[in-house]
PDB file of C-alpha atoms and ligand atoms in Angstrom:
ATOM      1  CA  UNK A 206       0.000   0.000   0.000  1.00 95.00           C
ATOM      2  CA  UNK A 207       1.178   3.419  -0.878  1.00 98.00           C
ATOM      3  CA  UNK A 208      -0.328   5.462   1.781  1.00 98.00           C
ATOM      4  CA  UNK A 209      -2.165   4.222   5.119  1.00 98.00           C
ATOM      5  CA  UNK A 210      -4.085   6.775   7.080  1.00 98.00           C
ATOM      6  CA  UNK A 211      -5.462   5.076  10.093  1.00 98.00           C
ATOM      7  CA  UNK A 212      -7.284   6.862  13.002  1.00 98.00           C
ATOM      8  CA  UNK A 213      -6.311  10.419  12.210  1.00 98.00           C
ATOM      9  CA  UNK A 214      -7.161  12.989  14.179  1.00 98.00           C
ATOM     10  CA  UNK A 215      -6.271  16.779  14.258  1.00 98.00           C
ATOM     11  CA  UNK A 216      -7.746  19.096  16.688  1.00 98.00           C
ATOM     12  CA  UNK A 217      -7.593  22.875  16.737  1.00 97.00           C
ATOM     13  CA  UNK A 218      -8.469  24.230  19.917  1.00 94.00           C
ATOM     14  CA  UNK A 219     -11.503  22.332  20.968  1.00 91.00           C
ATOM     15  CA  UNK A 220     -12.572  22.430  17.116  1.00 96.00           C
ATOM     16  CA  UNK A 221     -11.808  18.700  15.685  1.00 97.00           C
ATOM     17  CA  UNK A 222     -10.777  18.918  11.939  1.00 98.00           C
ATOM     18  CA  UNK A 223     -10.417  15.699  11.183  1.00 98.00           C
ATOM     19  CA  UNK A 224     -12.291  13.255  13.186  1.00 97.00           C
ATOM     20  CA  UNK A 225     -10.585   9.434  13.501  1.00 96.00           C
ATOM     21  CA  UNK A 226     -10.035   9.430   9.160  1.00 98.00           C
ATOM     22  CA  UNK A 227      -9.041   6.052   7.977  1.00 98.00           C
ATOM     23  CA  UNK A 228      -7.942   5.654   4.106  1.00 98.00           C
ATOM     24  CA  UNK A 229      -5.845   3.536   2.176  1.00 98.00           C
ATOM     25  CA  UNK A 230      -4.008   4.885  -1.169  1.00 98.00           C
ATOM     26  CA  UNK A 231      -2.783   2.433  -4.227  1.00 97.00           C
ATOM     27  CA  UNK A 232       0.201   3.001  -6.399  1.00 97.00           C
ATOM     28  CA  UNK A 233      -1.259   4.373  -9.173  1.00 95.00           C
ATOM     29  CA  UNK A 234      -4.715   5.116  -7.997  1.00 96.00           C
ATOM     30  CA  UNK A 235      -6.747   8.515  -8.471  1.00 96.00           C
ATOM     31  CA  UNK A 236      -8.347   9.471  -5.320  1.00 97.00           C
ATOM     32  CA  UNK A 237     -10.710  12.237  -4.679  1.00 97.00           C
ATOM     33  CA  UNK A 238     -11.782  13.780  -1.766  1.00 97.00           C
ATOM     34  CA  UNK A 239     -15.323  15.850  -1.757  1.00 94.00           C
ATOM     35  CA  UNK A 240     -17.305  17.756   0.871  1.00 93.00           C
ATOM     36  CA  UNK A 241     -18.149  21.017   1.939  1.00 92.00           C
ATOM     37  CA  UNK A 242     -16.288  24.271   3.031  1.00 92.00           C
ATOM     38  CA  UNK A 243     -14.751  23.672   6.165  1.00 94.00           C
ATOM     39  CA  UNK A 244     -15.275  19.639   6.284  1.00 95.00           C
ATOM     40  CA  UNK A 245     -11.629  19.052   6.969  1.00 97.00           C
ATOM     41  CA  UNK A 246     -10.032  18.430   3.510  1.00 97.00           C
ATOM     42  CA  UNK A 247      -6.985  20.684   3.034  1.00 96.00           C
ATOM     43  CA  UNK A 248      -6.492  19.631   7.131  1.00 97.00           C
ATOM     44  CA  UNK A 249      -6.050  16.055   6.005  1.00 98.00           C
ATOM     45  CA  UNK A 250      -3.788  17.113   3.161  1.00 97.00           C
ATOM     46  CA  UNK A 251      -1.971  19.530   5.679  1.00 97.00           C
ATOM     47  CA  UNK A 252      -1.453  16.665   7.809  1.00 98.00           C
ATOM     48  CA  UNK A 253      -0.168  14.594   5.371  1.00 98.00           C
ATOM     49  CA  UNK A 254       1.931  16.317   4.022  1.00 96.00           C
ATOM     50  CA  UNK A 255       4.088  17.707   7.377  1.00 96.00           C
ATOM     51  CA  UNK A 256       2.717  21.848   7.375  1.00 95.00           C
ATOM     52  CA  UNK A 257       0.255  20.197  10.685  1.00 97.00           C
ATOM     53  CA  UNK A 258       1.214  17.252  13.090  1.00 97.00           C
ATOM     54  CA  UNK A 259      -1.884  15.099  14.039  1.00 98.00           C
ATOM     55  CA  UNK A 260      -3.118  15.388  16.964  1.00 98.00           C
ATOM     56  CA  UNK A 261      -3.324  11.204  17.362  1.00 98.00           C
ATOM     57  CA  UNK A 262      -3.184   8.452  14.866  1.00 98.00           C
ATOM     58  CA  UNK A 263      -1.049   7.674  12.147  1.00 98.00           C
ATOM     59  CA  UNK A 264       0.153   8.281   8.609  1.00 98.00           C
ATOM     60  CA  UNK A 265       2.368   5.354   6.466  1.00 98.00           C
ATOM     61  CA  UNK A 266       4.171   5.783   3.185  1.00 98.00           C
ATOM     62  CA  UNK A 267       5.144   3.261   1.582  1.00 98.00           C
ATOM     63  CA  UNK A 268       4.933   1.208   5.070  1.00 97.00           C
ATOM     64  CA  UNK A 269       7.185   3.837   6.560  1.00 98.00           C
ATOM     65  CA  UNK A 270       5.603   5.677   9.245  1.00 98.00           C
ATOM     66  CA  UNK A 271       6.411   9.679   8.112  1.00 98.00           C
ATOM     67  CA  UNK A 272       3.589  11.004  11.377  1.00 98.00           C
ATOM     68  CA  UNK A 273       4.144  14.024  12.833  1.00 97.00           C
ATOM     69  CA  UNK A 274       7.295  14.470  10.317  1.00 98.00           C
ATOM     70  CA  UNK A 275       8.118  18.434   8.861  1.00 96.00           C
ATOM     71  CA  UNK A 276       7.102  19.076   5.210  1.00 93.00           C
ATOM     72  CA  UNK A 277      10.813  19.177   3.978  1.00 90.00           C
ATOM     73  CA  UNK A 278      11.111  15.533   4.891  1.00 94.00           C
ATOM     74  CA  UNK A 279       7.859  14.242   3.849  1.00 95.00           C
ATOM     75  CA  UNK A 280       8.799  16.055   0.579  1.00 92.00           C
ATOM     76  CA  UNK A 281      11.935  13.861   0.171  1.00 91.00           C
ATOM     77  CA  UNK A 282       9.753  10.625   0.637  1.00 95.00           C
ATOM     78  CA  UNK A 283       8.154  11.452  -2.239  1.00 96.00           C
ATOM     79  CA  UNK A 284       4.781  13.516  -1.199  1.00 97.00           C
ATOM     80  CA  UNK A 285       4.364  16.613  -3.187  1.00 95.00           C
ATOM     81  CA  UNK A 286       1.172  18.624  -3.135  1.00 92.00           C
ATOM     82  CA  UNK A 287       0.123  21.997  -4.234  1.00 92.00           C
ATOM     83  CA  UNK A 288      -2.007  24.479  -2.108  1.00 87.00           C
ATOM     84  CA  UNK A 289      -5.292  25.735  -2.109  1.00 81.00           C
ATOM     85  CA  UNK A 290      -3.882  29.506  -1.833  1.00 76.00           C
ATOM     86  CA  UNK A 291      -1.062  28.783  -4.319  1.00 72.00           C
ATOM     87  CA  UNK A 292       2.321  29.227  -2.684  1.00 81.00           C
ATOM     88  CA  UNK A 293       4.373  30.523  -6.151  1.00 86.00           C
ATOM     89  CA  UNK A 294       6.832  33.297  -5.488  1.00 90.00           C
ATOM     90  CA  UNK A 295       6.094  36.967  -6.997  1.00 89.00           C
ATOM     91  CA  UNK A 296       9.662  37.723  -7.405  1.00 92.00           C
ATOM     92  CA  UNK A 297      10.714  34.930  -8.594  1.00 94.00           C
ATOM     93  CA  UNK A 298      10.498  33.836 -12.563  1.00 95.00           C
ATOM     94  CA  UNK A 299       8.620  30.820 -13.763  1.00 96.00           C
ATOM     95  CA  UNK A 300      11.005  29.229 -13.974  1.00 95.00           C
ATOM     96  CA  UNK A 301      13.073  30.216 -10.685  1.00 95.00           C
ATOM     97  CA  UNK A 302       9.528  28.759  -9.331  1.00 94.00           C
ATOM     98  CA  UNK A 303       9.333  25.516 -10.805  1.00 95.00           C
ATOM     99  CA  UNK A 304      13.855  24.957  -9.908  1.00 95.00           C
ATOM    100  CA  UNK A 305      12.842  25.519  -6.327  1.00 92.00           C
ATOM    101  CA  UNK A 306      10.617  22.171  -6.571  1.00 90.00           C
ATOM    102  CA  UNK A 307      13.786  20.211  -8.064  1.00 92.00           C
ATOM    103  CA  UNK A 308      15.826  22.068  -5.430  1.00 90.00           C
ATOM    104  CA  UNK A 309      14.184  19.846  -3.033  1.00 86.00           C
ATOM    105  CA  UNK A 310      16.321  16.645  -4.956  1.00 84.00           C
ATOM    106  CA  UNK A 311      19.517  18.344  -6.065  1.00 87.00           C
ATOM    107  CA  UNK A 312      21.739  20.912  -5.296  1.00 90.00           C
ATOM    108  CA  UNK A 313      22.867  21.151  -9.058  1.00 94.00           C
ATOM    109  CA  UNK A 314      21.494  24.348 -10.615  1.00 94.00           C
ATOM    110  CA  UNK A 315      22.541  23.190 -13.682  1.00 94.00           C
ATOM    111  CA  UNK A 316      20.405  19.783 -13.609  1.00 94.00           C
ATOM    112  CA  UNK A 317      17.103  22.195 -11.667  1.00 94.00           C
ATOM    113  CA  UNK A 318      17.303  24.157 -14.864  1.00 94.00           C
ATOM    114  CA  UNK A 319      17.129  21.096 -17.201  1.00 95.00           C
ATOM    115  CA  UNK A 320      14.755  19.701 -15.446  1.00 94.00           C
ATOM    116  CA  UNK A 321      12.543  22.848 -15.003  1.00 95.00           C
ATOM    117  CA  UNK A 322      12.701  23.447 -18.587  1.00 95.00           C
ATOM    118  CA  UNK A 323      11.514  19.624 -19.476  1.00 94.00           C
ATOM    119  CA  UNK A 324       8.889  20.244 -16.936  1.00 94.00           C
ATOM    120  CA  UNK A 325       7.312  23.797 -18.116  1.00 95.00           C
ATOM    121  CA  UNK A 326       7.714  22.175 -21.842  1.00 93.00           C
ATOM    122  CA  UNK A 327       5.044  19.745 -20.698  1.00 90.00           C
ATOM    123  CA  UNK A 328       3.299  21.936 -19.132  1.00 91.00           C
ATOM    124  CA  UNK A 329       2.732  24.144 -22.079  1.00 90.00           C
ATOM    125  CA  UNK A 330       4.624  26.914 -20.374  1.00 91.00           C
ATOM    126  CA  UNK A 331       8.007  26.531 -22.099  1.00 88.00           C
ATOM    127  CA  UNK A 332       8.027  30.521 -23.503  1.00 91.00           C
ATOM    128  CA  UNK A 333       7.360  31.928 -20.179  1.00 93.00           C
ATOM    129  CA  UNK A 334      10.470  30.538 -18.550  1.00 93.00           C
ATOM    130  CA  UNK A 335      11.192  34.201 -18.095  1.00 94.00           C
ATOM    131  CA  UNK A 336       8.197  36.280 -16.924  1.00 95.00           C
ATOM    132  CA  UNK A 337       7.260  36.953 -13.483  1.00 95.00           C
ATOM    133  CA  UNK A 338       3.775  34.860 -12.393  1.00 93.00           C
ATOM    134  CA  UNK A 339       1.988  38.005 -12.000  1.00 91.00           C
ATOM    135  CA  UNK A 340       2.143  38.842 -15.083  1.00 92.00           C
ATOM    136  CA  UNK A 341       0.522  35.662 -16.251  1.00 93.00           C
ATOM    137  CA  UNK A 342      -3.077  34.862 -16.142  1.00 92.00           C
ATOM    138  CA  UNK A 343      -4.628  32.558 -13.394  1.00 91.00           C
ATOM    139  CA  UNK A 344      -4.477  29.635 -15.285  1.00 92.00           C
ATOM    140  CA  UNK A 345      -0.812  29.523 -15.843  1.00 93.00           C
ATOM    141  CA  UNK A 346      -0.226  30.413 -12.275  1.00 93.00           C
ATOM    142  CA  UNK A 347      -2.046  27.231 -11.108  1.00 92.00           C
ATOM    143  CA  UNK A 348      -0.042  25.409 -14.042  1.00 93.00           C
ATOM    144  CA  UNK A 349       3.404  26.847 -12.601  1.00 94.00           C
ATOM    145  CA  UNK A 350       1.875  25.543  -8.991  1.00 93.00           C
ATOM    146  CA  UNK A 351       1.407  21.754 -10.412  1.00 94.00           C
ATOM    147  CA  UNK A 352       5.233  22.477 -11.799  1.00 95.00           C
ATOM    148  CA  UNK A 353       6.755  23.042  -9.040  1.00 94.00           C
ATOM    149  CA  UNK A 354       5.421  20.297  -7.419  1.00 94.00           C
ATOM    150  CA  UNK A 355       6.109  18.237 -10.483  1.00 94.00           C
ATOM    151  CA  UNK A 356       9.848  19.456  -9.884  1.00 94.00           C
ATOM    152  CA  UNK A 357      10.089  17.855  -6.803  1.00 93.00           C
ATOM    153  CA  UNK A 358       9.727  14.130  -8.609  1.00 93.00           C
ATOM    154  CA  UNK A 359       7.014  12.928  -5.928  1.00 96.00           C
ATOM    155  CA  UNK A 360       5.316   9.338  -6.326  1.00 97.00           C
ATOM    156  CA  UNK A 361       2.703  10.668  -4.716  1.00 98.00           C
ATOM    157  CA  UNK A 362       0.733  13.830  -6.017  1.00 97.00           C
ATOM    158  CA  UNK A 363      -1.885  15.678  -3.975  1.00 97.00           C
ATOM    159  CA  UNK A 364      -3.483  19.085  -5.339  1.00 95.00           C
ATOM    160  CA  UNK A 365      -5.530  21.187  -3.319  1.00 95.00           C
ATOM    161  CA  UNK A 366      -8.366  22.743  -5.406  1.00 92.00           C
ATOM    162  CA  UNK A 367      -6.417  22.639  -8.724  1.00 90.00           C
ATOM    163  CA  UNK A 368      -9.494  23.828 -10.637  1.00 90.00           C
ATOM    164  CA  UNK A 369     -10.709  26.692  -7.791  1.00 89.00           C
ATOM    165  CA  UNK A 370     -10.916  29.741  -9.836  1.00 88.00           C
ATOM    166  CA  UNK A 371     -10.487  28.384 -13.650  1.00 92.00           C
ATOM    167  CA  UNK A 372     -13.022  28.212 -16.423  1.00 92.00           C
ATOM    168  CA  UNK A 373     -14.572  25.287 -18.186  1.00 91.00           C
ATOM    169  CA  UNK A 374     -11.888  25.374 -20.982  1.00 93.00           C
ATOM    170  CA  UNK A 375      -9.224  25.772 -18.674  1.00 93.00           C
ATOM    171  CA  UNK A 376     -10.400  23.415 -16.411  1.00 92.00           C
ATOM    172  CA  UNK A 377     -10.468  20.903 -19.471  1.00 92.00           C
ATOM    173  CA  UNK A 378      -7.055  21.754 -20.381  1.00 93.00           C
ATOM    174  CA  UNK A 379      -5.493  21.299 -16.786  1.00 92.00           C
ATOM    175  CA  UNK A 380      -7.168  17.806 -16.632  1.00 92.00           C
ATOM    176  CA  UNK A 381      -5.531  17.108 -19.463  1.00 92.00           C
ATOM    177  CA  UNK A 382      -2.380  18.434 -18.762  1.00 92.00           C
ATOM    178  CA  UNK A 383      -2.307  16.278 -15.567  1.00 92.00           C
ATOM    179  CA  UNK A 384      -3.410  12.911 -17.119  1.00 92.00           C
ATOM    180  CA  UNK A 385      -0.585  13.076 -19.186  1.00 91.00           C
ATOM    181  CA  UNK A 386       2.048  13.832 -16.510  1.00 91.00           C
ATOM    182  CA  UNK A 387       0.083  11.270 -14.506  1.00 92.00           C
ATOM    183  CA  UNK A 388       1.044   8.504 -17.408  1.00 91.00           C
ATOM    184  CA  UNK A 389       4.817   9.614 -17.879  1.00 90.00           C
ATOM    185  CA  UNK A 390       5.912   9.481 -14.360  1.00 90.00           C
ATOM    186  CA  UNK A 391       3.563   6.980 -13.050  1.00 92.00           C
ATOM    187  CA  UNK A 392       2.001   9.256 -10.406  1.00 95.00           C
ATOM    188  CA  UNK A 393      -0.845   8.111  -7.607  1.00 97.00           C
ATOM    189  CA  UNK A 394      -3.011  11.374  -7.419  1.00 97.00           C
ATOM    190  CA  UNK A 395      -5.023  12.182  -4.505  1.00 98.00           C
ATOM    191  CA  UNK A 396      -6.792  15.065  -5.370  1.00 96.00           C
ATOM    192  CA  UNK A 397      -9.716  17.493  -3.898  1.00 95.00           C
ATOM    193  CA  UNK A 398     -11.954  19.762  -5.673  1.00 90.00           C
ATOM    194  CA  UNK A 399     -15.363  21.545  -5.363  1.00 87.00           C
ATOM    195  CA  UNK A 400     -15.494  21.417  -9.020  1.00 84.00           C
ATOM    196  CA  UNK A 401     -17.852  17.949  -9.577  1.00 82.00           C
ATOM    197  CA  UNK A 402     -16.955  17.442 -13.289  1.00 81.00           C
ATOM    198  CA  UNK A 403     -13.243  17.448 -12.393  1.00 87.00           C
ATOM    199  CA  UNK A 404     -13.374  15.334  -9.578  1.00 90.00           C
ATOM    200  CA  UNK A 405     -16.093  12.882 -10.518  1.00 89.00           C
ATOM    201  CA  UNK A 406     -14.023  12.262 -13.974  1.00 88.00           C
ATOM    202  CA  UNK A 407     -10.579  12.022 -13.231  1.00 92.00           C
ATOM    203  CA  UNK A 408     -10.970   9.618  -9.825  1.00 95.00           C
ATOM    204  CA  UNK A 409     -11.239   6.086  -9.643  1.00 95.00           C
ATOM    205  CA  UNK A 410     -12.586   6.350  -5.995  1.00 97.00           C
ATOM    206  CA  UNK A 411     -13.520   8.832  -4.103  1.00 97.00           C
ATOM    207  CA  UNK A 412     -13.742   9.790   0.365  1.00 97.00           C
ATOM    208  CA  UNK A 413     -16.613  12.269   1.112  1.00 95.00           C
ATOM    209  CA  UNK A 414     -15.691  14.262   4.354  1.00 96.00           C
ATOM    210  CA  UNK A 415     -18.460  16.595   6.190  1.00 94.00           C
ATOM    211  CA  UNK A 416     -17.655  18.467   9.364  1.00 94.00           C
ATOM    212  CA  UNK A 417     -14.296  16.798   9.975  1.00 97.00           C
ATOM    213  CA  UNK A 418     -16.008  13.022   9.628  1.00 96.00           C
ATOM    214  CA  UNK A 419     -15.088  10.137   7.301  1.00 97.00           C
ATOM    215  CA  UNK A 420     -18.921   9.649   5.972  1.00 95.00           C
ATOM    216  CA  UNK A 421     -18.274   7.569   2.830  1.00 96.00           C
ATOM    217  CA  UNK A 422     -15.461   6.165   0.426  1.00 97.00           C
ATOM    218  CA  UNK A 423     -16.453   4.085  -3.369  1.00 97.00           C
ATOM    219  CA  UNK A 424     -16.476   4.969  -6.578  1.00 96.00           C
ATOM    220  CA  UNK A 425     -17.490   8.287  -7.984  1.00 94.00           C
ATOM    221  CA  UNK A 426     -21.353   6.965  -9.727  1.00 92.00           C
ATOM    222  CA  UNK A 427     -21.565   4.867  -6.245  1.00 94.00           C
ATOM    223  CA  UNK A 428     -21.229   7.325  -3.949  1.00 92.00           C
ATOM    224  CA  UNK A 429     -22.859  10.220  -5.926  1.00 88.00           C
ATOM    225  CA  UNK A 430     -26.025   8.201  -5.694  1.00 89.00           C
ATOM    226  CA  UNK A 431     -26.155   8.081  -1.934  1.00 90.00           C
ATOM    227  CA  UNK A 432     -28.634  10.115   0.458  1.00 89.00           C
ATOM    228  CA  UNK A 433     -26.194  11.069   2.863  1.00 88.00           C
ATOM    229  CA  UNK A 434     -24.032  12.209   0.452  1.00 88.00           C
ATOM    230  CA  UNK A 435     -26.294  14.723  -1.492  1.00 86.00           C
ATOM    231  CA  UNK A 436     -27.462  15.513   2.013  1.00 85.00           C
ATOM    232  CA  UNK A 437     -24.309  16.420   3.263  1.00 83.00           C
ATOM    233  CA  UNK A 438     -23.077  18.526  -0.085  1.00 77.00           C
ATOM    234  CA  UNK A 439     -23.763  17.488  -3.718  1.00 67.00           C
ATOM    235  CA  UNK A 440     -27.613  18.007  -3.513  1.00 59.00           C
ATOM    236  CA  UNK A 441     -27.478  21.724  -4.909  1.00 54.00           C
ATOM    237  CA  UNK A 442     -24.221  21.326  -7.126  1.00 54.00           C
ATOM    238  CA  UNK A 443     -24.998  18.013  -8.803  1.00 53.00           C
ATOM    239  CA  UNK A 444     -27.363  15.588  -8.561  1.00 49.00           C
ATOM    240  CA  UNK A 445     -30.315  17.813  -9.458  1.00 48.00           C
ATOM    241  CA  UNK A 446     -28.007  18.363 -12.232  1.00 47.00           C
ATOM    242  CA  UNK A 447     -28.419  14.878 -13.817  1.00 45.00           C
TER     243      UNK A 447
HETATM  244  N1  ATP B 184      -4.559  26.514  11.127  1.00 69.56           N
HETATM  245  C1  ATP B 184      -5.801  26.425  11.606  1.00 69.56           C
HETATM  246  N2  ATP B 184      -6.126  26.924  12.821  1.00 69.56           N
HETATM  247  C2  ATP B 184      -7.387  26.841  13.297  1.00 69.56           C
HETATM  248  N3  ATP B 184      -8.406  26.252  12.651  1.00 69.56           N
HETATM  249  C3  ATP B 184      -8.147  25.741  11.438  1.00 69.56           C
HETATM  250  C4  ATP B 184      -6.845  25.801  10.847  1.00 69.56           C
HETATM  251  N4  ATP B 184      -6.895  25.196   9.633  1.00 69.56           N
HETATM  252  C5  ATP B 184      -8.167  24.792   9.470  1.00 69.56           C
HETATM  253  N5  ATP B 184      -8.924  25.106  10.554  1.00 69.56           N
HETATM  254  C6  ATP B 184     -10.341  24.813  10.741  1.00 69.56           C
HETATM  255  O1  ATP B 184     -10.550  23.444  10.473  1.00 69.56           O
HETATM  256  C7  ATP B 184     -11.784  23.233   9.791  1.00 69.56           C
HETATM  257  C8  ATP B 184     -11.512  22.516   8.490  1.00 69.56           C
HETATM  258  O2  ATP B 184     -10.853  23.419   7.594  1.00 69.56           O
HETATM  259  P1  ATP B 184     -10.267  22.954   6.197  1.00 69.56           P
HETATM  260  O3  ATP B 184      -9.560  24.117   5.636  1.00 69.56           O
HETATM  261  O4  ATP B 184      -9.522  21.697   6.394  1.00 69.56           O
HETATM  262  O5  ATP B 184     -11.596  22.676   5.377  1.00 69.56           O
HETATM  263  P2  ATP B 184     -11.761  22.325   3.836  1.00 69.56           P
HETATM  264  O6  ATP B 184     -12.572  21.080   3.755  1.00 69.56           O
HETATM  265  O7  ATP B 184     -10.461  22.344   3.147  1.00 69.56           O
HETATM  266  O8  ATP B 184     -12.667  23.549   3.341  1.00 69.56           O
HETATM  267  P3  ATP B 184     -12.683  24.317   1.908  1.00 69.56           P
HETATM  268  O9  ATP B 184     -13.503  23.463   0.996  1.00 69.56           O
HETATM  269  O10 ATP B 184     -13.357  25.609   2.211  1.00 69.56           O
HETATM  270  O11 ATP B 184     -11.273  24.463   1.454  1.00 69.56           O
HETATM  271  C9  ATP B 184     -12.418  24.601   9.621  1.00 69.56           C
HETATM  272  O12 ATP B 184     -13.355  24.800  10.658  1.00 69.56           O
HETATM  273  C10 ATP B 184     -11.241  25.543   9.735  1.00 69.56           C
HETATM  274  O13 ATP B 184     -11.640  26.800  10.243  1.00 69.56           O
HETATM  275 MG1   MG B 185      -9.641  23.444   1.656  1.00 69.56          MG
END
């Protein structure tokens, strides 16, 4: 198993985030994680990924247990996600950007800048090696996001609200964009998204979280179907839809 959540729980205060979540991840596997604002997803990934240490339970990568361990570390493992609020650098280039990520790996400028420039090609960014992101709109900000964390070689992928703030078209495009990375370096995805079309397409499986709770896991058309589901979130946004 690539990734073994098992009784997590983070607490803020006397606010619980995520309440006793238990998942398992496959090599290879596109998982999605749904619910409403504030259920606890970007905790999880937060957790995860080393920027919060659980409050009890415990996280295993690849059978290694990485709980409670700092970002930079969990990084190295092989976890790379990218963040709801994106965390690119204004003063940086796009392509400074996406060398930080394969800074994480190597120390070699030269090899960050081959590898950043094989990355933005891909990417569809490879004539904006040079601008700064603000001058860029949205949509290649959010690609130079997924770069960056490309950069860092992970196995495993997670991207926080990749499609938050994008059109239909664009949308489209960044789905595409990340099935074909997804095929060239054999990433596992784990990925969460208000959009419904994004997230209902591109997972194999999907966890629905509301108010911090596990309350289901199956596939997308499975779960999509069930009462507490629409009850807890997709009633308004997509199954009157259908
Ligand atoms: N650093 C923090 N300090 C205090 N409370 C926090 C912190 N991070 C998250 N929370 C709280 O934890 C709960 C879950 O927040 P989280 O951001 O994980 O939800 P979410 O499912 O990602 O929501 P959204 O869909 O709006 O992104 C919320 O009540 C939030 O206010
Ligand atoms: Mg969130």
């Amino acid at each position: 198993m690539m990734l073994e959540v098992k009784n997590l729980v983070k607490e803020f205060g006397g606010l619980v985030a995520n309440a006793d979540i238990s998942f398992e991840l496959q090599q290879g596997e596109v998982l999605g994680l749904i619910g409403p604002n504030g259920a606890g997803k970007s905790t999880l990934f937060n957790c995860i990924a080393g920027y919060y240490k659980p409050t009890g339970g415990q996280i295993l990568f690849e059978g290694k247990e990485i709980t409670g361990w700092p970002s930079h570390l969990v990084a190295r493992e092989g976890i790379a996600r990218t963040f709801q609020g994106m965390k690119i650098m204004a003063n940086l280039t796009v392509g400074e950007n996406v060398m930080i990520g394969a800074f994480c790996r190597t120390g070699d400028r030269r090899i960050a800048l081959k590898e950043a420039g094989e990355i933005l090609d891909l990417m569809g960014l490879d004539g904006e090696t040079e601008a700064y992101p603000a001058e860029l709109p949205i949509a290649s900000q959010k690609r130079i996001e997924l770069a960056r964390a490309i950069a860092t070689k992970p196995k495993l992928l997670m991207l926080d609200e990749m499609a938050a703030g994008l059109n239909p078209l664009e949308t489209k495009e960044i789905i595409q964009i990340l099935q074909r990375i997804k095929e060239q370096r054999q990433l596992t995805l784990f990925l969460t998204e208000h959009v419904m079309e994004f997230v209902m397409t591109v997972s194999q499986r999907v966890i629905v979280m509301s108010a911090g709770q596990k309350i289901t896991e199956g596939p997308p058309a499975e779960v999509a179907r069930q009462e507490k589901v629409i009850e807890a979130y997709l009633g308004e946004r997509y199954a009157k839809g259908r």
